[in-house]
Short mmCIF file of C-alpha atoms in Angstrom, two decimals:
data_model
loop_
_atom_site.label_atom_id
_atom_site.label_comp_id
_atom_site.label_asym_id
_atom_site.label_seq_id
_atom_site.Cartn_x
_atom_site.Cartn_y
_atom_site.Cartn_z
CA MET A 19 -38.91 0.30 18.16
CA ASN A 20 -41.98 0.22 19.01
CA VAL A 21 -43.29 -1.88 22.50
CA PRO A 22 -46.72 -2.23 22.30
CA ALA A 23 -48.81 -1.20 25.10
CA PRO A 24 -49.74 -4.03 27.71
CA LEU A 25 -53.56 -4.91 28.27
CA ILE A 26 -54.08 -3.60 31.95
CA ARG A 27 -56.78 -5.50 33.59
CA PRO A 28 -57.61 -7.77 36.88
CA ALA A 29 -56.29 -10.93 37.69
CA ARG A 30 -57.86 -14.00 36.60
CA VAL A 31 -57.36 -17.87 39.21
CA GLU A 32 -56.46 -18.85 35.11
CA ASP A 33 -53.65 -16.69 35.79
CA SER A 34 -52.53 -18.35 38.79
CA ALA A 35 -49.65 -20.03 37.14
CA ALA A 36 -48.14 -16.90 35.62
CA ILE A 37 -48.77 -14.91 38.87
CA ALA A 38 -46.55 -17.29 40.64
CA VAL A 39 -43.88 -16.90 38.54
CA LEU A 40 -44.09 -13.58 39.24
CA ILE A 41 -43.75 -13.70 42.85
CA ASP A 42 -40.42 -15.65 42.73
CA GLN A 43 -39.00 -13.61 40.49
CA LEU A 44 -39.80 -10.41 42.92
CA GLY A 45 -37.04 -13.02 45.42
CA HIS A 46 -40.97 -14.26 47.56
CA PRO A 47 -40.28 -18.12 46.40
CA GLY A 48 -42.51 -20.65 47.42
CA SER A 49 -45.84 -19.36 46.26
CA SER A 50 -47.79 -21.88 43.82
CA ALA A 51 -50.31 -21.17 41.35
CA GLU A 52 -52.85 -23.19 43.90
CA ASP A 53 -51.69 -20.65 46.85
CA VAL A 54 -52.37 -17.58 44.11
CA ALA A 55 -55.45 -19.40 42.66
CA ALA A 56 -56.58 -19.62 46.92
CA ARG A 57 -56.05 -15.54 47.59
CA LEU A 58 -57.16 -13.96 44.82
CA PRO A 59 -61.06 -14.21 45.56
CA LEU A 60 -59.39 -12.82 49.78
CA ILE A 61 -57.68 -9.56 47.72
CA GLU A 62 -61.04 -9.25 46.07
CA ALA A 63 -63.27 -9.69 48.55
CA ALA A 64 -61.05 -7.16 50.92
CA GLY A 65 -61.82 -3.99 48.18
CA MET A 66 -58.26 -4.61 47.40
CA ASP A 67 -56.98 -5.09 43.42
CA ALA A 68 -54.70 -7.16 41.56
CA LEU A 69 -54.03 -6.28 38.56
CA VAL A 70 -52.38 -8.36 35.83
CA ALA A 71 -49.82 -6.65 32.57
CA GLU A 72 -50.54 -8.77 29.10
CA LEU A 73 -48.90 -8.89 26.05
CA ASP A 74 -49.43 -11.01 23.67
CA GLY A 75 -51.93 -12.80 25.62
CA ARG A 76 -49.38 -13.45 28.42
CA VAL A 77 -49.00 -12.46 31.66
CA VAL A 78 -46.05 -10.66 32.01
CA GLY A 79 -46.74 -8.42 35.43
CA CYS A 80 -48.70 -7.92 38.08
CA LEU A 81 -49.85 -5.22 40.82
CA THR A 82 -51.34 -5.28 43.82
CA THR A 83 -52.95 -2.99 46.26
CA SER A 84 -54.83 -2.57 49.82
CA ILE A 85 -56.14 0.52 51.65
CA MET A 86 -55.89 1.52 54.94
CA PRO A 87 -58.57 3.35 57.50
CA VAL A 88 -56.08 5.69 59.44
CA LEU A 89 -56.70 7.65 62.06
CA HIS A 90 -54.14 10.25 61.31
CA ARG A 91 -55.37 11.51 57.96
CA PRO A 92 -59.55 12.60 56.63
CA ARG A 93 -58.67 9.57 53.74
CA PRO A 94 -57.92 5.90 53.27
CA VAL A 95 -54.28 5.70 52.24
CA GLY A 96 -53.42 3.33 49.47
CA ARG A 97 -50.91 0.88 49.14
CA ILE A 98 -49.64 -0.79 46.22
CA SER A 99 -48.05 -3.90 48.02
CA MET A 100 -46.48 -6.23 44.64
CA LEU A 101 -45.06 -4.73 41.79
CA VAL A 102 -43.32 -7.01 39.36
CA VAL A 103 -42.95 -7.56 36.30
CA GLU A 104 -40.87 -10.84 34.11
CA GLU A 105 -36.90 -10.13 34.01
CA GLY A 106 -37.37 -10.27 30.62
CA GLN A 107 -39.76 -7.96 30.21
CA ARG A 108 -38.38 -4.92 32.61
CA GLY A 109 -38.05 -1.26 31.01
CA LYS A 110 -40.54 -1.44 28.76
CA GLY A 111 -43.40 0.79 30.20
CA ILE A 112 -44.63 -2.27 31.29
CA GLY A 113 -44.05 -1.38 35.16
CA LEU A 114 -45.26 2.07 34.32
CA ALA A 115 -48.61 1.07 32.93
CA LEU A 116 -49.59 -0.84 36.14
CA LEU A 117 -48.07 1.22 38.42
CA ARG A 118 -50.77 4.06 36.77
CA ALA A 119 -53.77 2.32 36.83
CA GLY A 120 -52.62 0.74 40.35
CA GLU A 121 -52.94 4.43 40.72
CA ALA A 122 -56.11 5.05 39.24
CA ALA A 123 -57.94 2.36 40.84
CA LEU A 124 -56.61 3.52 44.85
CA ALA A 125 -57.76 7.21 43.74
CA ALA A 126 -61.09 5.75 42.97
CA ARG A 127 -61.41 4.25 46.06
CA GLY A 128 -61.14 7.50 47.67
CA CYS A 129 -57.44 7.22 48.60
CA ALA A 130 -55.32 10.39 49.35
CA MET A 131 -51.49 9.14 49.47
CA ILE A 132 -50.37 6.28 47.71
CA GLU A 133 -47.45 4.89 49.45
CA VAL A 134 -45.75 1.34 48.16
CA THR A 135 -44.03 -1.16 49.30
CA SER A 136 -40.78 -2.13 48.15
CA ASN A 137 -37.59 -4.47 49.32
CA ASN A 138 -34.45 -2.68 50.91
CA THR A 139 -32.94 -4.96 47.96
CA ARG A 140 -34.58 -3.39 44.98
CA LYS A 141 -32.57 -0.22 43.86
CA ASP A 142 -33.28 -0.55 40.60
CA ALA A 143 -37.27 -0.54 42.45
CA HIS A 144 -36.46 2.28 44.50
CA ARG A 145 -34.92 4.79 41.24
CA PHE A 146 -37.99 3.84 38.96
CA TYR A 147 -41.09 5.07 42.18
CA GLU A 148 -38.25 8.03 43.02
CA ARG A 149 -38.70 8.63 38.40
CA GLU A 150 -42.22 8.62 39.06
CA GLY A 151 -42.27 11.33 42.08
CA TYR A 152 -42.69 8.97 45.38
CA GLU A 153 -40.44 9.92 47.83
CA ALA A 154 -39.01 7.63 50.94
CA THR A 155 -40.79 8.76 53.52
CA SER A 156 -40.21 5.88 56.24
CA LEU A 157 -39.81 3.01 57.25
CA ARG A 158 -41.00 -0.75 57.62
CA PHE A 159 -40.67 -3.60 60.02
CA ALA A 160 -41.46 -6.66 60.33
CA ILE A 161 -41.68 -10.22 62.43
CA HIS A 162 -43.68 -13.30 60.83
CA SER A 163 -45.40 -14.84 63.21
CA ALA A 164 -44.96 -18.56 64.01
CA ASP A 165 -47.87 -19.67 61.05
CA HIS A 166 -47.43 -17.66 58.74
#
């Protein structure tokens, strides 16, 4: 069966409701369309990317990036901070298309290394990243501020 390639494009405010659903499916409930609409301009203003995958005019995936200048590397580190594909659309190449687009965007901004953030519980995602050449290299520790 031939699966059509998704259209990968920058996220727009009108995508906010679909992105909020994807964020919920990723395991982060509570983001409304209004919350997403308010955050999208902040991502763009910070020089980061929010990309969506569209199939038949419908948003079915989302990826966000960030760039971190660090003292211990000569060039910035790029991070894919979120990659999610709609539950019914997984395994069809949409995540890979988003991943490649995110990698290209970070490389174009001079990042020599790309990291992916993935929750410890998302074992299928970990296998996906490993198949694409990513290695588990470090742990992150987090604490929530009182007003997060």
